[in-house]
Short mmCIF file of N, CA, C and O in Angstrom, two decimals:
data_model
loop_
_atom_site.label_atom_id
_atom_site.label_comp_id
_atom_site.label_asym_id
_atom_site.label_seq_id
_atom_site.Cartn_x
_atom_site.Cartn_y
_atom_site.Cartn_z
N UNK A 956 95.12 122.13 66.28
CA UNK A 956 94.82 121.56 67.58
C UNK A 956 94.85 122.67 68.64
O UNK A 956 94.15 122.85 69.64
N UNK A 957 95.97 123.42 68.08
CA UNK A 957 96.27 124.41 69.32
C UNK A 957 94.69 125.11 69.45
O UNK A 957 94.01 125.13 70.47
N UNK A 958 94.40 125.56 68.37
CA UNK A 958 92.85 126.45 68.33
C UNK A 958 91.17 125.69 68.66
O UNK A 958 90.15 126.18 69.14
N UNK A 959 91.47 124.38 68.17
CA UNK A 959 90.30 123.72 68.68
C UNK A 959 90.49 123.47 70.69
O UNK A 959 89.57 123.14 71.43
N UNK A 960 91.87 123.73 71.09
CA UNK A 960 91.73 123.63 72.69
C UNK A 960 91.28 124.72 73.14
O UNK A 960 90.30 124.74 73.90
N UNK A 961 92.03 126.01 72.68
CA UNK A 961 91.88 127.14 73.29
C UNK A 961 90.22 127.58 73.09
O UNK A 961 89.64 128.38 73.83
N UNK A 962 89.59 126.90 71.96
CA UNK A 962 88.14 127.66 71.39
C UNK A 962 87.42 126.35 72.54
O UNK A 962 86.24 126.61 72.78
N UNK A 963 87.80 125.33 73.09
CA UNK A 963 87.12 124.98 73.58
C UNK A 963 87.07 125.07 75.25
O UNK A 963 86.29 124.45 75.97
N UNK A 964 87.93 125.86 75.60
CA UNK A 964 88.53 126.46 76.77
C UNK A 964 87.92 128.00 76.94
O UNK A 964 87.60 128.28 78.09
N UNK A 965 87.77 128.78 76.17
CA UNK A 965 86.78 129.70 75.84
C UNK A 965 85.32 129.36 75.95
O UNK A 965 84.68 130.32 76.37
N UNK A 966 84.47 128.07 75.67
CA UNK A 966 83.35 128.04 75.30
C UNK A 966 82.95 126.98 76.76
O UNK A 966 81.84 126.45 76.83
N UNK A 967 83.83 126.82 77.66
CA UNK A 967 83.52 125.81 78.63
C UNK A 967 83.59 124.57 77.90
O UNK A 967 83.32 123.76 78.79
N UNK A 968 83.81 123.83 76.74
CA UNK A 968 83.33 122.71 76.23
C UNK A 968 84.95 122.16 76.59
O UNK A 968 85.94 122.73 77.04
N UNK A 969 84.64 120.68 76.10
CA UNK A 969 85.44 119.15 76.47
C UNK A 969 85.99 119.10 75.04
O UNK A 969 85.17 118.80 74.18
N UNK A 970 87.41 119.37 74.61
CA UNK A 970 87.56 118.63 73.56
C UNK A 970 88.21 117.12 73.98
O UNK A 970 89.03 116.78 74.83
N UNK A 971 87.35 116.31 72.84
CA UNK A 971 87.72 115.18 73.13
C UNK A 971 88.82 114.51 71.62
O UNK A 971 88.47 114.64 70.45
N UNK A 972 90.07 113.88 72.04
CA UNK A 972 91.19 113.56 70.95
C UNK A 972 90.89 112.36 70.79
O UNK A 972 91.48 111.66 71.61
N UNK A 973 90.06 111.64 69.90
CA UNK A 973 89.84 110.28 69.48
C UNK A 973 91.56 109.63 69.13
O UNK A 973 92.45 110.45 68.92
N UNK A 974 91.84 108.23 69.12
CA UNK A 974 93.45 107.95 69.08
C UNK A 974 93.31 107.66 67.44
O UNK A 974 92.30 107.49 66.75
N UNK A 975 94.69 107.68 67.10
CA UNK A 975 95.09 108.62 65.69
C UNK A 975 94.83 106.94 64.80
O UNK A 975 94.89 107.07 63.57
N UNK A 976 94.62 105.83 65.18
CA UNK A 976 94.64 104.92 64.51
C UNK A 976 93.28 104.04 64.91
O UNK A 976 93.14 102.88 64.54
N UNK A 977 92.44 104.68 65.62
CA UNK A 977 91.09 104.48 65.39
C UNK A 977 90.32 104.34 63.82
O UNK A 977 90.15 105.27 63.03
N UNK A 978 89.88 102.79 63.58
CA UNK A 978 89.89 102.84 62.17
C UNK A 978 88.24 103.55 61.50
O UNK A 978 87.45 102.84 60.88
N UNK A 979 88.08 104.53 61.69
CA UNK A 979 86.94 105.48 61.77
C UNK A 979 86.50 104.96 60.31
O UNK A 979 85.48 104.31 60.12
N UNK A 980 87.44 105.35 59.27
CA UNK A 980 87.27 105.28 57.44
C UNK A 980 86.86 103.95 57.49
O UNK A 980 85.80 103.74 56.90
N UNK A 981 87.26 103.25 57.90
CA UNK A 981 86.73 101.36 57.65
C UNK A 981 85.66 100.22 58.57
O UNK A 981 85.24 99.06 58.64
N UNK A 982 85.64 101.10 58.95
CA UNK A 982 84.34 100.48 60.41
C UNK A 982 83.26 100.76 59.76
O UNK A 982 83.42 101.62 58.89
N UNK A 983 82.19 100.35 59.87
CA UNK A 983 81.00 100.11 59.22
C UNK A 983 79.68 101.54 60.31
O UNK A 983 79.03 100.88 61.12
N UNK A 984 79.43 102.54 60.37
CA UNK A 984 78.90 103.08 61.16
C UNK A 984 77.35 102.35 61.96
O UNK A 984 76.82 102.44 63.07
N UNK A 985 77.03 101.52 60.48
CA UNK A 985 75.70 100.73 60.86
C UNK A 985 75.46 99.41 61.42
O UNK A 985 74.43 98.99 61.95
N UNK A 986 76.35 98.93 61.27
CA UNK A 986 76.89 97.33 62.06
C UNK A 986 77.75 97.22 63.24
O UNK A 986 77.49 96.61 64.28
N UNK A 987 79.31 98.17 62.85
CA UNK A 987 80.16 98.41 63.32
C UNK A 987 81.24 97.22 63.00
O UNK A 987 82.14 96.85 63.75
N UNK A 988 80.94 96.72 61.71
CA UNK A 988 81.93 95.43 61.46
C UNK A 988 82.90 96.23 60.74
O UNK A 988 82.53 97.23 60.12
N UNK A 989 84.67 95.70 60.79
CA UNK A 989 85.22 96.42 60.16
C UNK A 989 85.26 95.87 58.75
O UNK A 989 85.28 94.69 58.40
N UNK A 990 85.27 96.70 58.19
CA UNK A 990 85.35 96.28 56.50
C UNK A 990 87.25 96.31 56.13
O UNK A 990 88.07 96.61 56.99
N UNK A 991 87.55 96.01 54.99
CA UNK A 991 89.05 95.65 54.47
C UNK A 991 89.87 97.30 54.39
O UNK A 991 89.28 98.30 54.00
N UNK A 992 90.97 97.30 54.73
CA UNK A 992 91.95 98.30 54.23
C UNK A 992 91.69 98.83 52.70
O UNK A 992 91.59 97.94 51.85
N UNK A 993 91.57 100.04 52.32
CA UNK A 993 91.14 100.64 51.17
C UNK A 993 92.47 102.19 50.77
O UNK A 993 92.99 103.03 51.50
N UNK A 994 92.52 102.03 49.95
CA UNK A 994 93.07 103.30 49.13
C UNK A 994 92.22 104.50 49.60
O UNK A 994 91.15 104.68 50.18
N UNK A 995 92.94 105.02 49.21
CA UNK A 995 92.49 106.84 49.61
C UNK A 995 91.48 107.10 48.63
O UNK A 995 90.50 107.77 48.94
N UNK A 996 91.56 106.82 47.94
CA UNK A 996 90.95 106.88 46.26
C UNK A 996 89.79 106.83 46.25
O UNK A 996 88.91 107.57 45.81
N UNK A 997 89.82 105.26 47.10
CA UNK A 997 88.03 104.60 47.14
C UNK A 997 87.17 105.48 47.92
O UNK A 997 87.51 105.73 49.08
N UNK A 998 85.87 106.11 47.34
CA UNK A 998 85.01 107.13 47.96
C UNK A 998 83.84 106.44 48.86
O UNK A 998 83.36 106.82 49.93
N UNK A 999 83.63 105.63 48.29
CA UNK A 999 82.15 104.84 48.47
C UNK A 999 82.86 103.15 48.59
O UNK A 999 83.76 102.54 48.02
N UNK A 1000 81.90 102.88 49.67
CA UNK A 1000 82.36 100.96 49.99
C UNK A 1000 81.02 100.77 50.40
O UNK A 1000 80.10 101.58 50.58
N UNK A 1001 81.12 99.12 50.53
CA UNK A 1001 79.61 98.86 50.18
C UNK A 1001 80.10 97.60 51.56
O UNK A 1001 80.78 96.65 51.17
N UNK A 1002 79.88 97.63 52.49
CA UNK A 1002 79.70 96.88 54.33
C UNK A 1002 79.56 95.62 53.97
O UNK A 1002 78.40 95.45 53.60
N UNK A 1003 80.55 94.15 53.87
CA UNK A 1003 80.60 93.50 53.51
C UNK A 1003 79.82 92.38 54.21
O UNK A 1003 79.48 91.30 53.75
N UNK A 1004 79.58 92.97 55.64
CA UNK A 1004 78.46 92.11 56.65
C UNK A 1004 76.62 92.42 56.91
O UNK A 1004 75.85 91.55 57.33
N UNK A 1005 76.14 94.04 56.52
CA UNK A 1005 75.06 94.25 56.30
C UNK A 1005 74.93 95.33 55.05
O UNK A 1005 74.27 96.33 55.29
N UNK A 1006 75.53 95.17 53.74
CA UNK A 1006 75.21 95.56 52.50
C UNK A 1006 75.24 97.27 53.01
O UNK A 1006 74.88 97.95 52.04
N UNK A 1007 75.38 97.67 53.55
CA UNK A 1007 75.20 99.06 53.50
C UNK A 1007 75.89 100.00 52.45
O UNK A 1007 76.63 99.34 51.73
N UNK A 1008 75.88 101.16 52.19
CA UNK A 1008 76.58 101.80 50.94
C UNK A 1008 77.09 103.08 51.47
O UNK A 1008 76.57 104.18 51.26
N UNK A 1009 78.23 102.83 52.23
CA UNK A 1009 78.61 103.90 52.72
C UNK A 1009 79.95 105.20 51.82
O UNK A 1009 80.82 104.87 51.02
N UNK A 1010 79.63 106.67 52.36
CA UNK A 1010 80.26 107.68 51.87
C UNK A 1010 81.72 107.32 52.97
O UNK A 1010 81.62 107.15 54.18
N UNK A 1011 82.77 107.29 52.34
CA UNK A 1011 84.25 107.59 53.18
C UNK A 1011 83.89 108.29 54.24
O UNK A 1011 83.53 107.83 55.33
N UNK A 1012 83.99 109.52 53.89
CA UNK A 1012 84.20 111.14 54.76
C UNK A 1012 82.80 110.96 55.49
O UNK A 1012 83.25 110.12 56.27
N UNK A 1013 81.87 111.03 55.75
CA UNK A 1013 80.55 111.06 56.24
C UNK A 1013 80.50 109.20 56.99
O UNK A 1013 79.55 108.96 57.74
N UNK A 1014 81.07 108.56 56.83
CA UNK A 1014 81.34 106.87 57.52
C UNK A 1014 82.00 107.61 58.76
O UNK A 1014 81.42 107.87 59.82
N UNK A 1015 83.77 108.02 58.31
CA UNK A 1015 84.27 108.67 59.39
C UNK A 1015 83.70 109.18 60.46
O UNK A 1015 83.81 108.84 61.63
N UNK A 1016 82.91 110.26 59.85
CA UNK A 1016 82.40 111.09 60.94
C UNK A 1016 81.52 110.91 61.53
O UNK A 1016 81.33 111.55 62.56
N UNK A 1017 80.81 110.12 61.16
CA UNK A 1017 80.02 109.14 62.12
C UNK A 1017 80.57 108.89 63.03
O UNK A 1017 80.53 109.53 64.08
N UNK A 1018 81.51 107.46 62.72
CA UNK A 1018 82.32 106.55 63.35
C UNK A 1018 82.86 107.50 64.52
O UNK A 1018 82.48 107.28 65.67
N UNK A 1019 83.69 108.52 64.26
CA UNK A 1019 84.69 109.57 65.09
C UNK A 1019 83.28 110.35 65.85
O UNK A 1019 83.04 109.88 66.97
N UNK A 1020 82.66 111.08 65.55
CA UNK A 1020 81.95 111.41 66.71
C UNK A 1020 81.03 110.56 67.69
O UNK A 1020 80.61 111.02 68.75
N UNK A 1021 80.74 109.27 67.24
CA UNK A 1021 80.18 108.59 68.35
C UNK A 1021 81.60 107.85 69.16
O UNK A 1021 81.39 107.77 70.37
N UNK A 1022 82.77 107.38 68.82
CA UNK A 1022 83.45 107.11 69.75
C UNK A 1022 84.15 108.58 70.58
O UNK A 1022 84.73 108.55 71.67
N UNK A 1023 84.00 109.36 70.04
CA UNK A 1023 84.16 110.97 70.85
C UNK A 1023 83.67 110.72 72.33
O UNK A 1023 84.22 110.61 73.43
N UNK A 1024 82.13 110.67 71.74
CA UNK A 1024 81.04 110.76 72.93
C UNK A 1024 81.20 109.53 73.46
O UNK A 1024 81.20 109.85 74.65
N UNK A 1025 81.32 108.42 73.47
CA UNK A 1025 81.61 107.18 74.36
C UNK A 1025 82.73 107.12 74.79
O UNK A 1025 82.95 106.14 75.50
N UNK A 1026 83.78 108.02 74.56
CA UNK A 1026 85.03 108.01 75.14
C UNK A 1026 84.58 109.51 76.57
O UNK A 1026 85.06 109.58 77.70
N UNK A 1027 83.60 110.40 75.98
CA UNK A 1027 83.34 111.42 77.09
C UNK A 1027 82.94 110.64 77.66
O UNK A 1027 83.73 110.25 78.52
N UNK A 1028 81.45 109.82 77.61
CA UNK A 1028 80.65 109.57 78.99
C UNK A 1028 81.29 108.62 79.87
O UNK A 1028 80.95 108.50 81.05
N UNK A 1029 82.41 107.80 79.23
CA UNK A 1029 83.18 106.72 80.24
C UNK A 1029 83.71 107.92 81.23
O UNK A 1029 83.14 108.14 82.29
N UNK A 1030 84.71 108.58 80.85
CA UNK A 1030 85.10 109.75 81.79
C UNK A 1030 84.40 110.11 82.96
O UNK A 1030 84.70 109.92 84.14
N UNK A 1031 83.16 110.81 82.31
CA UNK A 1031 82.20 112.00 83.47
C UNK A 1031 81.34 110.44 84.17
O UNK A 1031 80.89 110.32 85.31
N UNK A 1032 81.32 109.51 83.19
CA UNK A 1032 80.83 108.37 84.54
C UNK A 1032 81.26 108.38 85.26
O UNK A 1032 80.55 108.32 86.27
N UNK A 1033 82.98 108.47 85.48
CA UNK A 1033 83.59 108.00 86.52
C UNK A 1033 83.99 109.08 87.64
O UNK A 1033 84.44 108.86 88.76
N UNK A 1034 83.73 110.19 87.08
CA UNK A 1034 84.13 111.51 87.98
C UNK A 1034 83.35 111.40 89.00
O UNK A 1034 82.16 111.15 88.79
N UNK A 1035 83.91 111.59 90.54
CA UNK A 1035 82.99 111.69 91.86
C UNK A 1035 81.80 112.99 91.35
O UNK A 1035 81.83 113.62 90.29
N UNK A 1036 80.82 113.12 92.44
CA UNK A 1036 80.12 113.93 91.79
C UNK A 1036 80.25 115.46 92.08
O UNK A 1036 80.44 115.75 93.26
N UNK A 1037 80.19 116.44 91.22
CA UNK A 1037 80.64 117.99 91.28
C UNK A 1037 81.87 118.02 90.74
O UNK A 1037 82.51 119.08 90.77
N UNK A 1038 82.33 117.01 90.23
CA UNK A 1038 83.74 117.28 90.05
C UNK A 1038 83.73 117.61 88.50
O UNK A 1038 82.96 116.89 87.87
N UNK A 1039 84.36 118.46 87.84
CA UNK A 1039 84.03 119.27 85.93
C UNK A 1039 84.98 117.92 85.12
O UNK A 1039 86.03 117.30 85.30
N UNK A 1040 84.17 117.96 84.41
CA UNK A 1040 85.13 116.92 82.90
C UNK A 1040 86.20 117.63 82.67
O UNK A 1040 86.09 118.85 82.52
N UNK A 1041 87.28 117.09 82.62
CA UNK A 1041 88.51 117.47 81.95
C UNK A 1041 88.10 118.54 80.85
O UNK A 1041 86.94 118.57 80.46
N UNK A 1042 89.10 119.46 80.32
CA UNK A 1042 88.87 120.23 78.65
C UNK A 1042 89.37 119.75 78.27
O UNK A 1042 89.08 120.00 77.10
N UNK A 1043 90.53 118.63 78.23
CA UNK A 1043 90.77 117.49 77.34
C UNK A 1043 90.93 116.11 77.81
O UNK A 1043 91.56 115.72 78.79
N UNK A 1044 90.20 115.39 76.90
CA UNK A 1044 90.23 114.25 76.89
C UNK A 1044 91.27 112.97 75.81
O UNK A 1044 90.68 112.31 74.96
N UNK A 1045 92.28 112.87 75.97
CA UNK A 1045 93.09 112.14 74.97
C UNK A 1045 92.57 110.70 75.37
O UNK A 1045 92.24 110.30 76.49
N UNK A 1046 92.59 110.08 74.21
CA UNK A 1046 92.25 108.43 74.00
C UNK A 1046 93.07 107.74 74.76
O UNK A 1046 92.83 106.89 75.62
N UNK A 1047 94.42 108.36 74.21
CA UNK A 1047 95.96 107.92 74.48
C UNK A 1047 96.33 107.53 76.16
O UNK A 1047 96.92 106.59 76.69
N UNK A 1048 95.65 108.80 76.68
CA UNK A 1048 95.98 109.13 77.68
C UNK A 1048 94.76 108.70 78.87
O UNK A 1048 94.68 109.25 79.97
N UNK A 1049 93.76 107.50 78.33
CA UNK A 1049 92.09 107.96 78.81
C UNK A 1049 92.81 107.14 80.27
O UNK A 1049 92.64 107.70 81.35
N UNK A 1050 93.46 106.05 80.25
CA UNK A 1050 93.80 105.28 81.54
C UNK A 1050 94.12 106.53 83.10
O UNK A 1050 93.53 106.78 84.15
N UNK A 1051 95.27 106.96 82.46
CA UNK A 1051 95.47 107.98 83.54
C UNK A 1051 94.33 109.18 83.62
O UNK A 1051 94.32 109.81 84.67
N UNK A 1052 93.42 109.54 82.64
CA UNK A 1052 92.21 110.12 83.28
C UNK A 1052 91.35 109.40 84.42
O UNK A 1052 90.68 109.88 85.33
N UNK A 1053 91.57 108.32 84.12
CA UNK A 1053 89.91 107.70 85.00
C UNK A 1053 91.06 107.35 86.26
O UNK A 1053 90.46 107.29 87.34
N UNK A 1054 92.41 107.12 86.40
CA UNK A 1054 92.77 106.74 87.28
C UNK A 1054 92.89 107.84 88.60
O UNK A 1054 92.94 107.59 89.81
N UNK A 1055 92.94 109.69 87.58
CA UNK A 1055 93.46 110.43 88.55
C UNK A 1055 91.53 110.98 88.97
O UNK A 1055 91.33 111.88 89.79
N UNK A 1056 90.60 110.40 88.40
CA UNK A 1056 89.05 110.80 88.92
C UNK A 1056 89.28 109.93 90.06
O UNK A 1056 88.40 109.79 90.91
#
C-alpha cells in the first residue's frame, strides 16, 4: 500500500481504496446480481440470474475497478470547481471526503 500511494503521488494519479468487504469475487460483473458465498477453491461460477460463466480473479477485477471509478467520479463530482481530487480516496472514509469538498 505504502508503494502504490507514494507511486501514485509521484505520477499525479488518485489512488482509489475500494472497502475491504466489497463482495467483488461474488457479484456478477454482467448483471451485477450477487451470486452465493464460495470457497477459495471454486475458479469458475456460472451467474445464477443471467447464466454467465464467469473467471474468479478476472470477475473481481472487473467488479473492483469499476466500483474504483464510481467511487472516483462521486468525489470529483462533488469538488467545487479547480479544486484537485484527493491522492487518496478510501471507501471507508468516502463520507468525510465529500463532506470536507
Amino acid at each position: 500500500m505504502r508503494q502504490l500511494r507514494y507511486k501514485c503521488e509521484w505520477y499525479g494519479r488518485t489512488l482509489v481504496i475500494v472497502d475491504r468487504f466489497f463482495p467483488s469475487t461474488r457479484r456478477c460483473s454482467a448483471c451485477h446480481s450477487l451470486g452465493p458465498r464460495m470457497d477459495v477453491s471454486v475458479r469458475e461460477w456460472s451467474c445464477p440470474e443471467c447464466g454467465v460463466v464467469q473467471d474468479r480473479d478476472t470477475n473481481a477485477a472487473v467488479n473492483l475497478r469499476d466500483e474504483g471509478m464510481r467511487l472516483y467520479w462521486l468525489v470529483a463530482a462533488s469538488l467545487p470547481p479547480g479544486r484537485k481530487t484527493p491522492t487518496v480516496i478510501k471507501a471507508s472514509e468516502l463520507e468525510e471526503c465529500l463532506l470536507a469538498a
